[in-house]
Tab-separated table of C-alpha atoms and ligand atoms in Angstrom:
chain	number	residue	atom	x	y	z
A	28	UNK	CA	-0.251	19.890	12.406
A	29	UNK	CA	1.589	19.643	16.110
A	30	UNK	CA	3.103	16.961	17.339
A	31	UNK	CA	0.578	16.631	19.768
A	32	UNK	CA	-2.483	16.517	17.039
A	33	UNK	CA	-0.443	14.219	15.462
A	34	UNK	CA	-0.084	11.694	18.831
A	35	UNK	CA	-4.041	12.000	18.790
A	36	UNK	CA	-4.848	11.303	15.413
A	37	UNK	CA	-2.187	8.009	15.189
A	38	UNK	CA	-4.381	6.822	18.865
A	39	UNK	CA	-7.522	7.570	17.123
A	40	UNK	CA	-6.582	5.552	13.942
A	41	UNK	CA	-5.240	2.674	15.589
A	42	UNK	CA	-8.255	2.901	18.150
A	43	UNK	CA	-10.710	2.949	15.086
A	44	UNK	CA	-8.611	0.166	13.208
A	45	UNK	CA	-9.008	-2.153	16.523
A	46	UNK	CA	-12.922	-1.307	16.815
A	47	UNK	CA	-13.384	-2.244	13.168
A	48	UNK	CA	-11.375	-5.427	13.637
A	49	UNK	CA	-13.379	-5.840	16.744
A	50	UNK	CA	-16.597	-5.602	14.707
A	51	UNK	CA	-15.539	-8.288	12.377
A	52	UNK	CA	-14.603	-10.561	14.789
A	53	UNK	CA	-11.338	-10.860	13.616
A	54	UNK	CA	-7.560	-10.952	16.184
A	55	UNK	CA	-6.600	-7.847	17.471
A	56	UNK	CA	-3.633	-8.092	14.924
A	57	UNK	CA	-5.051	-9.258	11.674
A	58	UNK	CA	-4.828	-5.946	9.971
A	59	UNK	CA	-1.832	-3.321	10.351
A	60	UNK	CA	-2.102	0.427	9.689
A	61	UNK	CA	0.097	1.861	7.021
A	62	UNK	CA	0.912	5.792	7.141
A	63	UNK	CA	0.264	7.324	3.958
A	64	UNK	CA	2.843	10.464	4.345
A	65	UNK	CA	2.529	12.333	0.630
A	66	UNK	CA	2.477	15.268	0.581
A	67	UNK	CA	3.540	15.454	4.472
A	68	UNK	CA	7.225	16.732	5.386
A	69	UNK	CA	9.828	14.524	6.776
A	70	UNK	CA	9.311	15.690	10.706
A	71	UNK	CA	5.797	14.184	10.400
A	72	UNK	CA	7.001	10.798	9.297
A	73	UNK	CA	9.683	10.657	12.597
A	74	UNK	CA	7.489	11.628	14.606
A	75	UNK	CA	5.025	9.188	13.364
A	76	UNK	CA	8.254	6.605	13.804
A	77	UNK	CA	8.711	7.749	17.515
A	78	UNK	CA	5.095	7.284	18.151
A	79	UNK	CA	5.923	3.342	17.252
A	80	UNK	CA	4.474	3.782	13.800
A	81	UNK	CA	6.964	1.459	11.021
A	82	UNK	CA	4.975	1.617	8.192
A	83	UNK	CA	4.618	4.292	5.689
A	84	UNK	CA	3.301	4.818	2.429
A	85	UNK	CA	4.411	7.061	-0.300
A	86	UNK	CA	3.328	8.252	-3.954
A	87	UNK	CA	5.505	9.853	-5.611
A	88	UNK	CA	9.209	8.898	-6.210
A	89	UNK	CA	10.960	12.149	-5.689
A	90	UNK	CA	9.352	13.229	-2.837
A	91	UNK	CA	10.188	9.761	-1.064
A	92	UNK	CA	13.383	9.848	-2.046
A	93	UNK	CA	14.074	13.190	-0.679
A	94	UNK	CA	12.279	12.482	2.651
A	95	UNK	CA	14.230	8.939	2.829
A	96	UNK	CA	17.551	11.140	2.199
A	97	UNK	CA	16.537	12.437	5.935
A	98	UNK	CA	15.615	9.744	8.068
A	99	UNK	CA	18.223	7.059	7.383
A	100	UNK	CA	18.911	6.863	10.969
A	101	UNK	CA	14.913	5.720	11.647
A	102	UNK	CA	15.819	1.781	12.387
A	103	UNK	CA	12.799	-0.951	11.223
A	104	UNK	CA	11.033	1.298	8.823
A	105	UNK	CA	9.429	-0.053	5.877
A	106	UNK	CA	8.678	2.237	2.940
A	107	UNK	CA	5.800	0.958	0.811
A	108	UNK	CA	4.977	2.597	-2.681
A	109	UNK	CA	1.496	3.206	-3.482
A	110	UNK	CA	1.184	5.561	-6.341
A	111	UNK	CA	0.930	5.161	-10.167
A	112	UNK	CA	4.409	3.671	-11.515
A	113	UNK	CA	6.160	4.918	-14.683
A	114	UNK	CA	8.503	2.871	-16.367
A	115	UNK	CA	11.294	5.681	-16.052
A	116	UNK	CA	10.988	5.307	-12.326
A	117	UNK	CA	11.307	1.760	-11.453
A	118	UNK	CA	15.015	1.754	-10.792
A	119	UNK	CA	14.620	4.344	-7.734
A	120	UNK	CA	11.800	2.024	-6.773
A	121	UNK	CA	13.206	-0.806	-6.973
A	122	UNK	CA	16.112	0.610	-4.962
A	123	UNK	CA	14.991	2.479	-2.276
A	124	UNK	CA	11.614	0.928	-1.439
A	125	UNK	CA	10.076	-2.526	0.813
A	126	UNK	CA	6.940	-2.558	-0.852
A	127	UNK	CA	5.253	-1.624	-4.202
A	128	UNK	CA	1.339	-2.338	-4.190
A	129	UNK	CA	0.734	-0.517	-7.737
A	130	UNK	CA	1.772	-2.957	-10.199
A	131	UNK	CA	-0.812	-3.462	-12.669
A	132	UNK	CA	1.084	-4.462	-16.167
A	133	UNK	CA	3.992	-6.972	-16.780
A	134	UNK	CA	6.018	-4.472	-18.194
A	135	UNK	CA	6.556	-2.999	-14.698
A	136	UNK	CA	6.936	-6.131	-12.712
A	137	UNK	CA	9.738	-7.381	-15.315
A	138	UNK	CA	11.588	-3.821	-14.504
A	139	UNK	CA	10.939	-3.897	-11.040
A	140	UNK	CA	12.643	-7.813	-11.018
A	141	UNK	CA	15.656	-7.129	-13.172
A	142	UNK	CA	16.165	-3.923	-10.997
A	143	UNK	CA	15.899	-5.222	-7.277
A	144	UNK	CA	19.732	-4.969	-6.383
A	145	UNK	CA	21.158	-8.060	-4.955
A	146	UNK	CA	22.106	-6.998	-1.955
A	147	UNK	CA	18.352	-6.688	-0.663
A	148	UNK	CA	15.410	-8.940	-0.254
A	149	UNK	CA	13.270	-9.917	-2.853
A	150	UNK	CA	10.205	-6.702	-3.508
A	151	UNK	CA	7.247	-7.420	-1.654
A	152	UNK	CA	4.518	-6.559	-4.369
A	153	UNK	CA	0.926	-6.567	-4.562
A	154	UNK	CA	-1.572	-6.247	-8.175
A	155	UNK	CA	-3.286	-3.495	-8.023
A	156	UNK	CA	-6.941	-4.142	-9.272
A	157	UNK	CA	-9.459	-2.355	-11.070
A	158	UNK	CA	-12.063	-3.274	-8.395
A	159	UNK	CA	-14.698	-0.724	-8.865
A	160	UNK	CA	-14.476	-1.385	-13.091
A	161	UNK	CA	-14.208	2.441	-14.185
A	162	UNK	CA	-12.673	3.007	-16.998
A	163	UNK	CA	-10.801	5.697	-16.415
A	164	UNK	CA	-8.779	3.971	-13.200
A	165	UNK	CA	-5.728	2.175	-13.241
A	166	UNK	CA	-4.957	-1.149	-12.279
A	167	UNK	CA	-5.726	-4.730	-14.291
A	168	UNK	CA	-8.982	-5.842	-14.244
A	169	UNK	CA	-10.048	-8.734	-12.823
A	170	UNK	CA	-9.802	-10.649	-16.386
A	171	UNK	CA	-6.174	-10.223	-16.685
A	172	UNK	CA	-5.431	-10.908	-13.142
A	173	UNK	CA	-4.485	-14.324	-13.516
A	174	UNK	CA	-1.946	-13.790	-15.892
A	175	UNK	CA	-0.220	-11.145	-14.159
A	176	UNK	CA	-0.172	-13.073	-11.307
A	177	UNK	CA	1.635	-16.412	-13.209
A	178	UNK	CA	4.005	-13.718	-14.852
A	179	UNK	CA	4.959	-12.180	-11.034
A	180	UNK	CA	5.531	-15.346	-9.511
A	181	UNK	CA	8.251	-16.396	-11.852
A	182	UNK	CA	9.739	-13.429	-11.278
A	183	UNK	CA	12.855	-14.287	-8.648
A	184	UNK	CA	13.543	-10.711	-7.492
A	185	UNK	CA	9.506	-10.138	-6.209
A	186	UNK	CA	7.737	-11.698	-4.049
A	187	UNK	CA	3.541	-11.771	-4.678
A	188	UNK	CA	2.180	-10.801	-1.457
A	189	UNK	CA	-1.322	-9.902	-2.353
A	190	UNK	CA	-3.671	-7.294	-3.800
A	191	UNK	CA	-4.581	-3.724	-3.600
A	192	UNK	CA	-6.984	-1.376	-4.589
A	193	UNK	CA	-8.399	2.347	-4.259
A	194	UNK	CA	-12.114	1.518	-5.156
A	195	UNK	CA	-14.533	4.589	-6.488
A	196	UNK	CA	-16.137	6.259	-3.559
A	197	UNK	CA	-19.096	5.689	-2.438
A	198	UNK	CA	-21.299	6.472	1.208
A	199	UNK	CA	-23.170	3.292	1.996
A	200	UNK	CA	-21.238	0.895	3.721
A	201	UNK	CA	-23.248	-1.680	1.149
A	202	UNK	CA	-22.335	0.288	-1.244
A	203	UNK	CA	-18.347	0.452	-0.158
A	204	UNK	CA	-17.957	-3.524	0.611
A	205	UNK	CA	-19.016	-4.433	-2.820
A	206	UNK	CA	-15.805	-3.805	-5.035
A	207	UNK	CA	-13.605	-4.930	-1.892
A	208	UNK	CA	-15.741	-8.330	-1.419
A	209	UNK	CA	-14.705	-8.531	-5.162
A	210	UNK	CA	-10.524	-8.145	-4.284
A	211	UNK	CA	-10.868	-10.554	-1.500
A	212	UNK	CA	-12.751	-13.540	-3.620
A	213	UNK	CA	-10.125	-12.572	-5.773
A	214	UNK	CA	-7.565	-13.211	-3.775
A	215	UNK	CA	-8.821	-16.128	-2.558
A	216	UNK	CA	-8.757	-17.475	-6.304
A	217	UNK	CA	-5.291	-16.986	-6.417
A	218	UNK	CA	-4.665	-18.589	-3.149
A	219	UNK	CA	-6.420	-21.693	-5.030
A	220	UNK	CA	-4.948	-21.792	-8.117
A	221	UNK	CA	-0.996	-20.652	-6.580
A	222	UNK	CA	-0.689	-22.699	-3.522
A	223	UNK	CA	2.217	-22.397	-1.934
A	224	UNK	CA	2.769	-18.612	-2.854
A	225	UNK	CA	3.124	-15.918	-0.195
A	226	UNK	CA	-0.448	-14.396	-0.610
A	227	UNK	CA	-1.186	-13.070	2.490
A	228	UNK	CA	-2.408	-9.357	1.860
A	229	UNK	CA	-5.619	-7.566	0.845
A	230	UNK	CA	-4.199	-4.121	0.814
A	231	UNK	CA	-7.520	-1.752	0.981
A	232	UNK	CA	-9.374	0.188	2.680
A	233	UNK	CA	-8.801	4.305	3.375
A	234	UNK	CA	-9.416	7.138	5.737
A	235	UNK	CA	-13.097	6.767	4.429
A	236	UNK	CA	-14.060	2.977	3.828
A	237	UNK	CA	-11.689	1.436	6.804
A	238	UNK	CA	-14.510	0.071	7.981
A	239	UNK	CA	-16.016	-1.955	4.643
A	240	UNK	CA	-12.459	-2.939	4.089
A	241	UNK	CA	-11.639	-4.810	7.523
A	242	UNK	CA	-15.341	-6.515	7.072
A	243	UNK	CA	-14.316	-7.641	3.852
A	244	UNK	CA	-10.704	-9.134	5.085
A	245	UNK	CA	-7.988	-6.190	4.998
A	246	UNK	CA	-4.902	-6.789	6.104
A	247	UNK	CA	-3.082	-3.182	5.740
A	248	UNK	CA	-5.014	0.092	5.362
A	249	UNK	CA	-3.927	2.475	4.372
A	250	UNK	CA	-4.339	6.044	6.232
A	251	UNK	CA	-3.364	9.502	5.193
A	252	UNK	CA	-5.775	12.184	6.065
A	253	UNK	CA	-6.856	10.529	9.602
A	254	UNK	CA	-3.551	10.084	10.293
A	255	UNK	CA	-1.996	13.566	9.129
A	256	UNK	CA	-4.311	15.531	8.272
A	257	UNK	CA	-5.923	17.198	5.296
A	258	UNK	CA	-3.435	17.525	2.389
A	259	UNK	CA	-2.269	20.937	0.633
A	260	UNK	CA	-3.503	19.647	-2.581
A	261	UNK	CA	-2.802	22.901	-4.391
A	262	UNK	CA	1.570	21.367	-4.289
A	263	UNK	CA	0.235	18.598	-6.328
B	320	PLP	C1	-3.487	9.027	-0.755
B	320	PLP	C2	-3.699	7.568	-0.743
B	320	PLP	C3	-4.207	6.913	0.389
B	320	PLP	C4	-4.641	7.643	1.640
B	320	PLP	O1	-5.835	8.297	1.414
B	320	PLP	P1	-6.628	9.028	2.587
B	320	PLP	O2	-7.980	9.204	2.040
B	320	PLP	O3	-5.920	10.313	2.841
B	320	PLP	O4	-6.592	8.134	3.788
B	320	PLP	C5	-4.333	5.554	0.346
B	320	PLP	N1	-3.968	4.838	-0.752
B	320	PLP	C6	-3.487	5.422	-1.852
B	320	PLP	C7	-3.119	4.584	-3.017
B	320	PLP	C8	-3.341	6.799	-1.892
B	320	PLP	O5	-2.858	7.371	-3.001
């Protein structure tokens, strides 16, 4: 992809963002776009940056780390991890990263706290949730949410932000809003039973369901194909 696809697709994406915000009747600025750069080389990201673009969101820990390696001189970005988290990989996490929105045991979180050098902020986190209930997807169902949420919050090195999920696919917009009404009432919940914590994200909604996701209250979306494109998936 050129630079100059790229400049169209970012317009397009935050032109489509403001429509859908539009369309729920919701401020201009209630919902922020977060890159999702896997799988995309480091020029992409910068130019991205250059383009006014902060926020970007990455899978797996090598390939962030690498790309990171190259634009330390990119001032006010904010790396956000997305991807499935394995206990062997929480210290380069917890190092190198803003944002994790993947944590779905206490096992994690715990590493994730006692990792989180000193020097930086506390981890912005969100719970990822099984939204759509298949059993084969990751992330704590809606059951156990609770819990996990009482165990983060007494962790001092994270701070509970919100939720996130990656619901199954589907083509109605019904169809799509269901699971995502589902993360939102459950965030709501928590709001209720936590007052006072920081939860102020609904992280949802992708290049396919932006649409159900800002109707049902997102506040970062995540992009990665209408932003940058199809991805090679035969590296991965
Ligand atoms: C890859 C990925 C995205 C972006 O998906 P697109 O369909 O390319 O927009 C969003 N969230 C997560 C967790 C992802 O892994």
């Amino acid at each position: 992809m050129t630079d100059t696809m790229l400049s169209e697709s970012l317009t397009s994406a935050r032109e489509r963002l403001a429509a859908a915000l539009a369309a729920a009747a919701r401020p201009a600025d209630d919902a922020r776009l977060l890159a999702v750069s896997k799988t995309k080389p480091a020029h992409m990201v910068r130019e991205a940056w250059r383009l006014g673009q902060r926020e970007f969101g990455e899978n797996y820990v090598q390939e962030a780390l690498d790309k990171q390696a190259e634009l330390t001189d990119l001032e006010g970005i904010v790396w956000h991890f997305i991807g499935p988290l394995q206990a062997n990989k929480t210290r380069a996490v917890a190092e190198h990263f803003d944002w994790v929105h993947s944590i779905d045991r206490e096992r994690i979180a715990r590493r994730l706290n006692d990792q989180r050098p000193e020097r930086l902020e506390p981890l912005d986190v969100c719970l990822q949730v099984n939204a759509s209930g298949e059993v084969s997807k990751s992330g704590v169902g809606f059951d156990e949410l609770e819990s996990l949420a009482e165990t983060v919050l007494s962790l001092p090195r994270l701070r509970l932000r919100g939720l996130m999920t990656i619901p199954a696919p589907a083509q109605e917009l019904a169809r799509q809003r269901e699971p995502l009404a589902r993360l939102r009432q459950a965030l709501e919940a928590l709001r209720r039973r936590f007052p006072g914590a920081p939860l102020d994200t609904l992280s949802m909604g992708m290049s396919d369901d932006l649409e159900a996701a800002v109707l049902e209250g997102a506040t970062l979306v995540r992009l990665g194909t209408a932003i940058f494109g199809i991805r090679d998936t035969s590296r991965r």
